[in-house]
mmCIF file of C-alpha atoms in Angstrom:
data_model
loop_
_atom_site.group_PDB
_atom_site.id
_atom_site.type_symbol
_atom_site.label_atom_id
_atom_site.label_comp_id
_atom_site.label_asym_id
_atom_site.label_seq_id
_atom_site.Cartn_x
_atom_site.Cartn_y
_atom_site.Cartn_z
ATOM 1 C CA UNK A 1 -23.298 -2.590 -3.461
ATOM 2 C CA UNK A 2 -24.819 0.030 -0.614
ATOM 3 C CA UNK A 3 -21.294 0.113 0.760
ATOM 4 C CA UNK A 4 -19.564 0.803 -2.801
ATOM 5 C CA UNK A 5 -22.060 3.155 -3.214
ATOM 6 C CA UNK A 6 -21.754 4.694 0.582
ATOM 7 C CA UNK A 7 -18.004 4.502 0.085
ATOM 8 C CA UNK A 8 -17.778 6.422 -3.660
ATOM 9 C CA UNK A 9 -19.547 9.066 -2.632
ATOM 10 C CA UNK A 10 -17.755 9.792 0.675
ATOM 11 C CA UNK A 11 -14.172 10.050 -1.408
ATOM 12 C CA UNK A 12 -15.595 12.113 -4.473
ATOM 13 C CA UNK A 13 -17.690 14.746 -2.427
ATOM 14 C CA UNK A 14 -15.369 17.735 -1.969
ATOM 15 C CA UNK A 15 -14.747 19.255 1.554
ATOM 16 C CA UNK A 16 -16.490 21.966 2.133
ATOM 17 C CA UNK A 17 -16.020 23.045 5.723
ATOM 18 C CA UNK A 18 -14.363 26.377 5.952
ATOM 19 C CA UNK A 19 -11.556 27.290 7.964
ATOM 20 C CA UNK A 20 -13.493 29.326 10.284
ATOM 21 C CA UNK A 21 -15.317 25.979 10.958
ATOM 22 C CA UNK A 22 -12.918 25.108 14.027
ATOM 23 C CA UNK A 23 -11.839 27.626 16.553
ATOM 24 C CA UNK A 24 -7.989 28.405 15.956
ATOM 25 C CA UNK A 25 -5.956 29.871 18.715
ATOM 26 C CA UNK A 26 -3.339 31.008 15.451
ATOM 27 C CA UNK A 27 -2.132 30.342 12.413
ATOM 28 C CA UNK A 28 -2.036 26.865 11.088
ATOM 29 C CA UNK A 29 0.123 25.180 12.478
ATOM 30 C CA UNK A 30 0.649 26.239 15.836
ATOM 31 C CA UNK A 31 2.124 23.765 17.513
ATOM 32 C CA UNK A 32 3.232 20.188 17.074
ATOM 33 C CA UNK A 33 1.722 17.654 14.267
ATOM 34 C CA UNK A 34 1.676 14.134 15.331
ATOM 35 C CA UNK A 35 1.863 11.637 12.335
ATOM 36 C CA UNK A 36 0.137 7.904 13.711
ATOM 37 C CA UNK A 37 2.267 5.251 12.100
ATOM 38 C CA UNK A 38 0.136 1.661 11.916
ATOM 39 C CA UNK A 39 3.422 0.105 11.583
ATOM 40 C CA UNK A 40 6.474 -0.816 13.788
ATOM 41 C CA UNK A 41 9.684 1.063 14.013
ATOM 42 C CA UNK A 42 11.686 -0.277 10.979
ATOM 43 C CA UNK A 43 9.534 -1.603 8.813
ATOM 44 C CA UNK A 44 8.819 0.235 5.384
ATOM 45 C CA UNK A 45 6.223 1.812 6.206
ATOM 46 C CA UNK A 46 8.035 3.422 9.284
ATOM 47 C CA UNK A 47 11.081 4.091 7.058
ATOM 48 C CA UNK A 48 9.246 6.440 4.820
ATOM 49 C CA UNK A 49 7.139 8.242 7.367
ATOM 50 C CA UNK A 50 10.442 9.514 9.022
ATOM 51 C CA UNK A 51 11.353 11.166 5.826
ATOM 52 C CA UNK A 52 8.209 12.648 4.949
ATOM 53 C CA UNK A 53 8.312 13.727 8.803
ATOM 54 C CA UNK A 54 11.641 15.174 8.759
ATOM 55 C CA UNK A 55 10.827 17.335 5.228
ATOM 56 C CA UNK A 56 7.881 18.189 6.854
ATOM 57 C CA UNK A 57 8.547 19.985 9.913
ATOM 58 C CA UNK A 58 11.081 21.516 7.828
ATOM 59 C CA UNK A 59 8.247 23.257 5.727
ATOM 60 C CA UNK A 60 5.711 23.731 8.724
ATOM 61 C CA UNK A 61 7.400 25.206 11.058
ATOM 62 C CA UNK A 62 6.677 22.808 13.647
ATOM 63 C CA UNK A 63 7.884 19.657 15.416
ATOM 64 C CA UNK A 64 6.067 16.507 13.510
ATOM 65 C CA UNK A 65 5.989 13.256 15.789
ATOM 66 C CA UNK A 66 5.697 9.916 14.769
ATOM 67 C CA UNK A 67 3.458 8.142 16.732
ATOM 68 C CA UNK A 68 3.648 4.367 16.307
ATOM 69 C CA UNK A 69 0.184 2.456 16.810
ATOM 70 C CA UNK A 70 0.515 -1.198 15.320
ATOM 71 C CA UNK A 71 -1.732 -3.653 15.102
ATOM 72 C CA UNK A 72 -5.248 -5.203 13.726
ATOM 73 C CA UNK A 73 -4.587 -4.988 10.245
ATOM 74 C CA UNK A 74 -3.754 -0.728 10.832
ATOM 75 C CA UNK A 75 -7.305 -0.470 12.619
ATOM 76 C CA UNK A 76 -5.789 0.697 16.181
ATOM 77 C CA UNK A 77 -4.220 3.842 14.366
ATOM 78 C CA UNK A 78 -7.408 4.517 12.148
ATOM 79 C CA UNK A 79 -9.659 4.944 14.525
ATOM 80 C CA UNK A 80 -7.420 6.573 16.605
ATOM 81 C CA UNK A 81 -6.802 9.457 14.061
ATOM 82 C CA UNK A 82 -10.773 9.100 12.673
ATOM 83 C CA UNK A 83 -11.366 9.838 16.159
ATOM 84 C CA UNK A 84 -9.617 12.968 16.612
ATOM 85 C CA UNK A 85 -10.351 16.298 15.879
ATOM 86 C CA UNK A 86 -10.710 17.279 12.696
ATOM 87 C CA UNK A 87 -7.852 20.309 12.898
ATOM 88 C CA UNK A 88 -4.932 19.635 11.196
ATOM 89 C CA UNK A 89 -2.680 18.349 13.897
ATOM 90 C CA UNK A 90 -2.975 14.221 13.727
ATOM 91 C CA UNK A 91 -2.126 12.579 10.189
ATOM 92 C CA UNK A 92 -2.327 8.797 9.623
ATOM 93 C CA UNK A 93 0.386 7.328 7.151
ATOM 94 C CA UNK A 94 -1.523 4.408 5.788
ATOM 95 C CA UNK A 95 -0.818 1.994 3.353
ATOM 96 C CA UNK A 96 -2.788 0.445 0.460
ATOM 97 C CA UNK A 97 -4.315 -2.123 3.223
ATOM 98 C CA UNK A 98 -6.562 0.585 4.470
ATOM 99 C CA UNK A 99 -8.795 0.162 1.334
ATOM 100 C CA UNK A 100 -8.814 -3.439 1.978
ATOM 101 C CA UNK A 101 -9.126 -4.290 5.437
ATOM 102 C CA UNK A 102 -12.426 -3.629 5.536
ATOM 103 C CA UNK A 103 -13.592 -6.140 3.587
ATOM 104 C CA UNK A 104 -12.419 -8.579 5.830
ATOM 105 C CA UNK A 105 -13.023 -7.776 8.889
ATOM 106 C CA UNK A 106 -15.667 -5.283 10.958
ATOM 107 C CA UNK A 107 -13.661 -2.623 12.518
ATOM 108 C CA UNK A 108 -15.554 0.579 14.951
ATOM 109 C CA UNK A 109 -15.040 2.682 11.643
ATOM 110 C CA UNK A 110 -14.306 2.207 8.443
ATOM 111 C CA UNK A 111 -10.978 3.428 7.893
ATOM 112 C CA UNK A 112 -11.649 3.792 3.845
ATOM 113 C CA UNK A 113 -14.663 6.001 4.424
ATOM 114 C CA UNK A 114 -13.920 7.580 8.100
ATOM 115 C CA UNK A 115 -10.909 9.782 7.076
ATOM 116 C CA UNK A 116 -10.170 12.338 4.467
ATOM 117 C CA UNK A 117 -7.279 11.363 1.945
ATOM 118 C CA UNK A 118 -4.783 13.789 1.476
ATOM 119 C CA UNK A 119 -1.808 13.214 -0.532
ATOM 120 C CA UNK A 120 -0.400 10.317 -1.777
ATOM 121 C CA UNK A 121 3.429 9.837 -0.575
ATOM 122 C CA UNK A 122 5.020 6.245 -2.522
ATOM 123 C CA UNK A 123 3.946 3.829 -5.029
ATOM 124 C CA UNK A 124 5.750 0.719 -4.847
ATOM 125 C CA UNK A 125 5.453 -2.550 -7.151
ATOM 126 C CA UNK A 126 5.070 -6.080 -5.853
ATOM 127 C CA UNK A 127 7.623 -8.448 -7.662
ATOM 128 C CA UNK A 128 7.096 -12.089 -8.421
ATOM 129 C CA UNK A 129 9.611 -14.433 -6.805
ATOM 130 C CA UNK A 130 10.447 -17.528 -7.270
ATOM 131 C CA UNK A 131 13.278 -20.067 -5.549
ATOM 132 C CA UNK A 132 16.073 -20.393 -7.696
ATOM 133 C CA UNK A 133 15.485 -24.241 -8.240
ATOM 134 C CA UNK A 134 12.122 -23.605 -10.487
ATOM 135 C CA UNK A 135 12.271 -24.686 -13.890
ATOM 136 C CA UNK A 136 11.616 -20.892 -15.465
ATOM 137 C CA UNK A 137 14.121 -17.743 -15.168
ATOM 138 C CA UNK A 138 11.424 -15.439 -17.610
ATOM 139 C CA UNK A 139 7.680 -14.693 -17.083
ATOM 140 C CA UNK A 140 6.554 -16.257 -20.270
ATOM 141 C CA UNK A 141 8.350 -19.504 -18.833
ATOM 142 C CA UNK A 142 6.818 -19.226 -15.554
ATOM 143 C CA UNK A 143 3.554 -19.315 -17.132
ATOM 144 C CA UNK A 144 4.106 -21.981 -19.600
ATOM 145 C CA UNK A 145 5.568 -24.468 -16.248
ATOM 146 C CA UNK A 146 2.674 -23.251 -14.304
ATOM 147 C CA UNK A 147 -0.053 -23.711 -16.639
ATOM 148 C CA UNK A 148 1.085 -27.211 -17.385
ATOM 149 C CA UNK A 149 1.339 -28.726 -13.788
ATOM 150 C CA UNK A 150 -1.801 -27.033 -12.637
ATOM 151 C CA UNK A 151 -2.029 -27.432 -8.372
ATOM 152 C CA UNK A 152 1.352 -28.418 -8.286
ATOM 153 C CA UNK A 153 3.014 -25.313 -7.136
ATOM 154 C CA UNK A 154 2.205 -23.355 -3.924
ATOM 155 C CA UNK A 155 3.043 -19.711 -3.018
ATOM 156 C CA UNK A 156 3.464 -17.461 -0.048
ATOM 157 C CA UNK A 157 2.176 -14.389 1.396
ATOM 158 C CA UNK A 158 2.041 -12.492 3.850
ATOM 159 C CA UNK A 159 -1.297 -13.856 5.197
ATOM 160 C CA UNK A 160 -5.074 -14.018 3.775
ATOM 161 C CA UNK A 161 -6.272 -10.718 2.406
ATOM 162 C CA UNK A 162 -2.683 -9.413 2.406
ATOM 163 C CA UNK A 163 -0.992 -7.199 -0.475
ATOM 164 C CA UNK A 164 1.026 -10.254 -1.351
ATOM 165 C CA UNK A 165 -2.041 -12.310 -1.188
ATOM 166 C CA UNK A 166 -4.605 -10.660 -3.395
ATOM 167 C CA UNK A 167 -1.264 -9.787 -6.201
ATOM 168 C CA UNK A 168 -1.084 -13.869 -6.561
ATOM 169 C CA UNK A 169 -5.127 -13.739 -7.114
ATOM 170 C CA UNK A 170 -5.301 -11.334 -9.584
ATOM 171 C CA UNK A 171 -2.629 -12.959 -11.722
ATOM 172 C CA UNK A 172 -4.469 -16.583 -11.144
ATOM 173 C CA UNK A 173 -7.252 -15.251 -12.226
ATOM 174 C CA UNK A 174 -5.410 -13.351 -15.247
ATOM 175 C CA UNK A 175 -3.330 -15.898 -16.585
ATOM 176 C CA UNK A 176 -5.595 -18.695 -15.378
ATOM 177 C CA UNK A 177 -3.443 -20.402 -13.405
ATOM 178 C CA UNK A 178 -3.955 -22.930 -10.446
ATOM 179 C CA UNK A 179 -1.413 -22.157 -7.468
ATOM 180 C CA UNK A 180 -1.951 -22.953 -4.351
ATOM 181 C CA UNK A 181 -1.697 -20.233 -1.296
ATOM 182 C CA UNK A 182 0.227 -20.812 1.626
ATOM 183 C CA UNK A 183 -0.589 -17.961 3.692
ATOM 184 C CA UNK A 184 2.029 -16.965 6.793
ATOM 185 C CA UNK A 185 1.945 -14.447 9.686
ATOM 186 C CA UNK A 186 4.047 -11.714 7.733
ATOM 187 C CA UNK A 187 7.170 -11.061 5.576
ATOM 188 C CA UNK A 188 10.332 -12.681 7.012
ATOM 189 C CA UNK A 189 8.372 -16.357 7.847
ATOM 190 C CA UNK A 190 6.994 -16.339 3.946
ATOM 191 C CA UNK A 191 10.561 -15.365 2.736
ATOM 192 C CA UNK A 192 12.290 -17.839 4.927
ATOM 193 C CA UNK A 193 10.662 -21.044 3.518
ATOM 194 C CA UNK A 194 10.239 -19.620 0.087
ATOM 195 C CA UNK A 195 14.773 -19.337 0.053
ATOM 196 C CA UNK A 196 14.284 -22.739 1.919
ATOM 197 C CA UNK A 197 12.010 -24.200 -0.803
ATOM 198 C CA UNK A 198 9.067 -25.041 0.712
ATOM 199 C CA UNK A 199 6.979 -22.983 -1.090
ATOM 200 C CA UNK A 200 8.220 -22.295 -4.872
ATOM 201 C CA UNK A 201 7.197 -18.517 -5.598
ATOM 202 C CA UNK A 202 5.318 -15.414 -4.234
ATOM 203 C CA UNK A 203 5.139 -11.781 -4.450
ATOM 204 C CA UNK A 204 6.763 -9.475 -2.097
ATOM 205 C CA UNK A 205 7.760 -5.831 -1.588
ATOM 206 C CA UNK A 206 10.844 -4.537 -3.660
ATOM 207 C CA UNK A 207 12.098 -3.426 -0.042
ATOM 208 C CA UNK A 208 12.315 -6.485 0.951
ATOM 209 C CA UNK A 209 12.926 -8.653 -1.473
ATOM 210 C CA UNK A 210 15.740 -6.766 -3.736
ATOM 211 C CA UNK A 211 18.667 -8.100 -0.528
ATOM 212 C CA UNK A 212 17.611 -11.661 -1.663
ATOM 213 C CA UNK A 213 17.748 -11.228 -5.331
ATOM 214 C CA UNK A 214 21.105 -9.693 -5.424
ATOM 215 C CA UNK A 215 22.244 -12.339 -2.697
ATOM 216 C CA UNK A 216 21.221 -15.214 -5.511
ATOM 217 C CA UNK A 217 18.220 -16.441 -2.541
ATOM 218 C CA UNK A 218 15.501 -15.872 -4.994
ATOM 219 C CA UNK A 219 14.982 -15.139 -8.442
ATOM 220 C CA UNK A 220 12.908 -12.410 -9.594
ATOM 221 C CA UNK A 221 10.411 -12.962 -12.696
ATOM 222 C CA UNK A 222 8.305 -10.271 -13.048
ATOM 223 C CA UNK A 223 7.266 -7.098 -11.289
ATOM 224 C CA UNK A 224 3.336 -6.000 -10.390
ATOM 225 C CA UNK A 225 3.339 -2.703 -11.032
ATOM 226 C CA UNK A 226 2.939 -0.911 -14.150
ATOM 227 C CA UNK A 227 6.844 0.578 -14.577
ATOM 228 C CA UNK A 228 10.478 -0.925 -14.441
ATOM 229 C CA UNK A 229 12.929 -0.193 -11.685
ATOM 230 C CA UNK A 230 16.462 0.886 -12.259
ATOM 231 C CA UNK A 231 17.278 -1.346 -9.212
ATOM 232 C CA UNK A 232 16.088 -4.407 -10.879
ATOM 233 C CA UNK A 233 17.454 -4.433 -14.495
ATOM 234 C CA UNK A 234 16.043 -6.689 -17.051
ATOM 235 C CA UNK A 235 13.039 -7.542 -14.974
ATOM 236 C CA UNK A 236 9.870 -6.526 -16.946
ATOM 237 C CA UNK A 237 6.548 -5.779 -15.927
ATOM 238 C CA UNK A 238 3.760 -8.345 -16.126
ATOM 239 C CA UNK A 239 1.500 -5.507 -17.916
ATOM 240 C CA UNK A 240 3.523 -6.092 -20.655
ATOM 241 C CA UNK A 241 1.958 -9.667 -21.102
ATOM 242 C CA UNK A 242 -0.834 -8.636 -20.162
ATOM 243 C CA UNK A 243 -1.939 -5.077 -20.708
ATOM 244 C CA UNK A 244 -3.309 -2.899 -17.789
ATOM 245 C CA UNK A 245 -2.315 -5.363 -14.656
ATOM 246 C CA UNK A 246 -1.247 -3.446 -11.710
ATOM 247 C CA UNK A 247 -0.808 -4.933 -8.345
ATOM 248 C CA UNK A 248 1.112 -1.133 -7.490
ATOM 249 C CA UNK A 249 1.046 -0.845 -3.319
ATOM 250 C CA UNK A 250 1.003 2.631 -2.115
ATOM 251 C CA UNK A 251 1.402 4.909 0.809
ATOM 252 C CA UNK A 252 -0.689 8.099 1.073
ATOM 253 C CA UNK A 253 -1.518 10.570 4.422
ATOM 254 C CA UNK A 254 -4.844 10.704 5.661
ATOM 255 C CA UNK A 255 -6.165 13.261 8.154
ATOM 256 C CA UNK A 256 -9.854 13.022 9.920
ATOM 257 C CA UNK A 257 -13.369 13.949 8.210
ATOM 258 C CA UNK A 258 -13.822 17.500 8.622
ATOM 259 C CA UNK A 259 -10.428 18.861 8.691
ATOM 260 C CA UNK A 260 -10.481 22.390 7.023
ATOM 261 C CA UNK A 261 -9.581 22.822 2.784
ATOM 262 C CA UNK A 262 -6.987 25.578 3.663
ATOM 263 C CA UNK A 263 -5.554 23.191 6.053
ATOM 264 C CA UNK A 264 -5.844 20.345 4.011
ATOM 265 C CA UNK A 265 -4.482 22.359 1.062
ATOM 266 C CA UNK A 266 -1.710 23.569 2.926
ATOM 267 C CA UNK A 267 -0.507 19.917 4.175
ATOM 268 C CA UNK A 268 -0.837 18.650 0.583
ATOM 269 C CA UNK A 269 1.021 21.596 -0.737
ATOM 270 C CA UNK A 270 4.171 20.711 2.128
ATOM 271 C CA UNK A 271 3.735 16.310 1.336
ATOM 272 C CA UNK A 272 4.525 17.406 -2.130
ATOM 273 C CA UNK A 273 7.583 19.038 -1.563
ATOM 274 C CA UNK A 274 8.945 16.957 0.726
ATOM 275 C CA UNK A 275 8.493 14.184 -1.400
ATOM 276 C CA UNK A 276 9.386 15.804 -4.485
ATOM 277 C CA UNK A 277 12.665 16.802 -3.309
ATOM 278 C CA UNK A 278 15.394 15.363 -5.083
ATOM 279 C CA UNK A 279 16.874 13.789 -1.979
ATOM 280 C CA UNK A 280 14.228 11.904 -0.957
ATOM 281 C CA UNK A 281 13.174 11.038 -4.559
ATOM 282 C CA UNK A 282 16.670 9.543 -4.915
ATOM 283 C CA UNK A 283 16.478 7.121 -1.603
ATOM 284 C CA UNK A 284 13.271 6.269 -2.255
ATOM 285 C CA UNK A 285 14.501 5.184 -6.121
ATOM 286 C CA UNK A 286 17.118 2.963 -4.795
ATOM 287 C CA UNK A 287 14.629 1.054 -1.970
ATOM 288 C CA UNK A 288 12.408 0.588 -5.143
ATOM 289 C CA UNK A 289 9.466 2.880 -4.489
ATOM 290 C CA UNK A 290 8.613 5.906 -6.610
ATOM 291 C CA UNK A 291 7.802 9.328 -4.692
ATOM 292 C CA UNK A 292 4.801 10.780 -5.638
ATOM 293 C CA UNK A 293 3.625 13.704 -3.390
ATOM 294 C CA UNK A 294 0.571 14.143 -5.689
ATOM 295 C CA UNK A 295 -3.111 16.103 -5.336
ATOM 296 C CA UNK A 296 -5.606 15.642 -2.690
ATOM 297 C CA UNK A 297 -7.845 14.846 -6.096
ATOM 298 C CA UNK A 298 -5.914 12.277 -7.472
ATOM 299 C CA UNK A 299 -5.523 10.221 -4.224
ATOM 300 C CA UNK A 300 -9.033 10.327 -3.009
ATOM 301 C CA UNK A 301 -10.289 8.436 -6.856
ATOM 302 C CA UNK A 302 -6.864 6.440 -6.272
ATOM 303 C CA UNK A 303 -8.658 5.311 -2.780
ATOM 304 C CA UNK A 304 -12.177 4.878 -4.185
ATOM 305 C CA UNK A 305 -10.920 2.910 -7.263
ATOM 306 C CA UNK A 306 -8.862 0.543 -5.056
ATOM 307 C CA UNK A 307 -11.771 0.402 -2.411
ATOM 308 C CA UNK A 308 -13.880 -1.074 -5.473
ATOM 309 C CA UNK A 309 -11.349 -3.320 -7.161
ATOM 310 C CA UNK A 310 -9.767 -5.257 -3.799
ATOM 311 C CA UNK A 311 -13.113 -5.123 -2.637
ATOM 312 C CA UNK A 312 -14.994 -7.203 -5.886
ATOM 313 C CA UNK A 313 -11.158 -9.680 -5.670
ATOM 314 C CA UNK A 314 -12.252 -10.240 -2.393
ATOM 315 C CA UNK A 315 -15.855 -11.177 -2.643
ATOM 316 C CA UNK A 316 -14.970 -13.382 -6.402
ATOM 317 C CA UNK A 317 -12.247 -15.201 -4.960
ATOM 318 C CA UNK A 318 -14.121 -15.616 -1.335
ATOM 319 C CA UNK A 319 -10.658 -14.409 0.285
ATOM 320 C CA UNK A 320 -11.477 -14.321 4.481
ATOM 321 C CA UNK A 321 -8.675 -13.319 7.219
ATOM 322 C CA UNK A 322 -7.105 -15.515 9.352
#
């Protein structure tokens, strides 16, 4: 509870350091950005950093860098931009997993409460899979199998406390089903033996797992988030069984505590253009994602409303890492 508590009022209390508060050789920006990416080169997350990078130095002026810095759950590149100073020059591009891992694991900081959300860049919906030999091709089917051979079904993800992971809780504990998880060290392992039938459904990305549905490998049921996708036709949401469920990953830009408003405003004004522009919008439509580019407001209660809601998943369902 002191950590919700801790944690709320970090993400609603409004900068208020004023741009005078760190000594400037020039106009903002100056010189290069560096954007820390906690994922490898081409994964998703990589994917839509570069375009967000490329739009970006477009509107600053200035070279933006990726900077790749994998590894422990995105804590190596958290820390390293919570770490840095607080001027405007070294962005994190951090998934929805920032808000979770630390409920799982202690870390030097606490990347949910240690850095200053700035924009948020995608939303993108989990969809429910299952192999193509399960006895249900709608959601209202899968439910009715599932709920009558209780523990006889197992399903994938990505690992314990994963995206993938705590989507499959919250719809247990929705639809009060019995499933049991099979958790595996990331995406291409879980998708391999869920094609080879080993494990009978899960939830993965749309990125990843919209090659496999068109290829016939899986078959999709149901999607997470709150919205259809052009990309997958036919395939409804699961909030329209049952009202208000949202399992919606995101992306969003984070910069260290302390970083100037007019700085701050400035890079939230340039993330929204970049991924408002039609371009972008349109490759990001057809991967599955939406582009949002929206307020600094709106994605620091976004972060302290999933902070809360992984966080009390976690502790019901006793989920611990690997």
């Amino acid at each position: 509870m002191m950590k919700r508590r801790r944690f709320t009022a970090a993400m609603l209390a409004a900068p208020i350091w004023p741009s005078w508060s760190l000594a400037q050789s020039g106009p903002y920006p100056n010189r290069p950005v560096k954007l820390v990416v906690p994922f490898p080169p081409g994964s998703a997350g990589d994917l839509v950093s570069r375009m967000l990078a490329s739009k970006l130095q477009a509107g600053l002026g200035q070279p933006v860098v990726l900077e790749h810095k994998p590894g422990a759950a995105g804590n190596i590149a958290a820390e390293f931009v919570a770490r840095a100073p607080a001027d405007g020059y070294t962005l994190l591009s951090a998934t929805s997993a920032i808000v979770i891992t630390p409920w799982l694991q202690k870390a030097p900081i606490d990347p949910a409460i240690d850095l200053l959300p700035l924009s948020q860049t995608i939303a993108g919906s989990y969809v429910l899979l299952v192999n193509p030999s399960f006895p249900a091709r709608t959601f209202p089917e899968f439910l009715e199998v599932a709920r009558k051979n209780p523990g006889k079904f197992s399903y994938a993800s990505y690992g314990n406390g994963s995206g993938t992971h705590l989507a499959m809780e919250l719809l247990k504990v929705r639809a009060g089903l019995f499933i049991t998880h099979v958790p595996y060290r990331g995406a291409a392992p879980a998708m391999h033996d869920l094609i080879g039938g080993r494990v009978e459904m899960a939830f993965d990305t749309t990125l990843t797992a919209i090659p496999q549905i068109r290829a016939g490998k899986v078959r999709a049921i149901a999607l997470g988030g709150p919205t259809t996708y052009d990309v997958l036709p036919g395939v409804p949401t699961i909030a329209q069984t049952f009202a208000g469920f949202d399992t919606d990953g995101w992306q969003g830009i984070f910069a260290p505590v302390g970083t100037p408003q007019d700085i701050a405003r400035r890079l939230c004004q340039e993330i929204a253009k970049a991924m408002q522009s039609p371009d972008v919008t349109t490759r990001l439509n057809e991967l599955g994602f939406q582009s949002i580019g929206g307020t600094q407001q709106s994605f620091t209660v976004l972060v302290a409303a999933e902070h809360a809601r992984y966080g009390q998943l976690i502790r019901e369902r006793g989920i611990r890492p690997d």
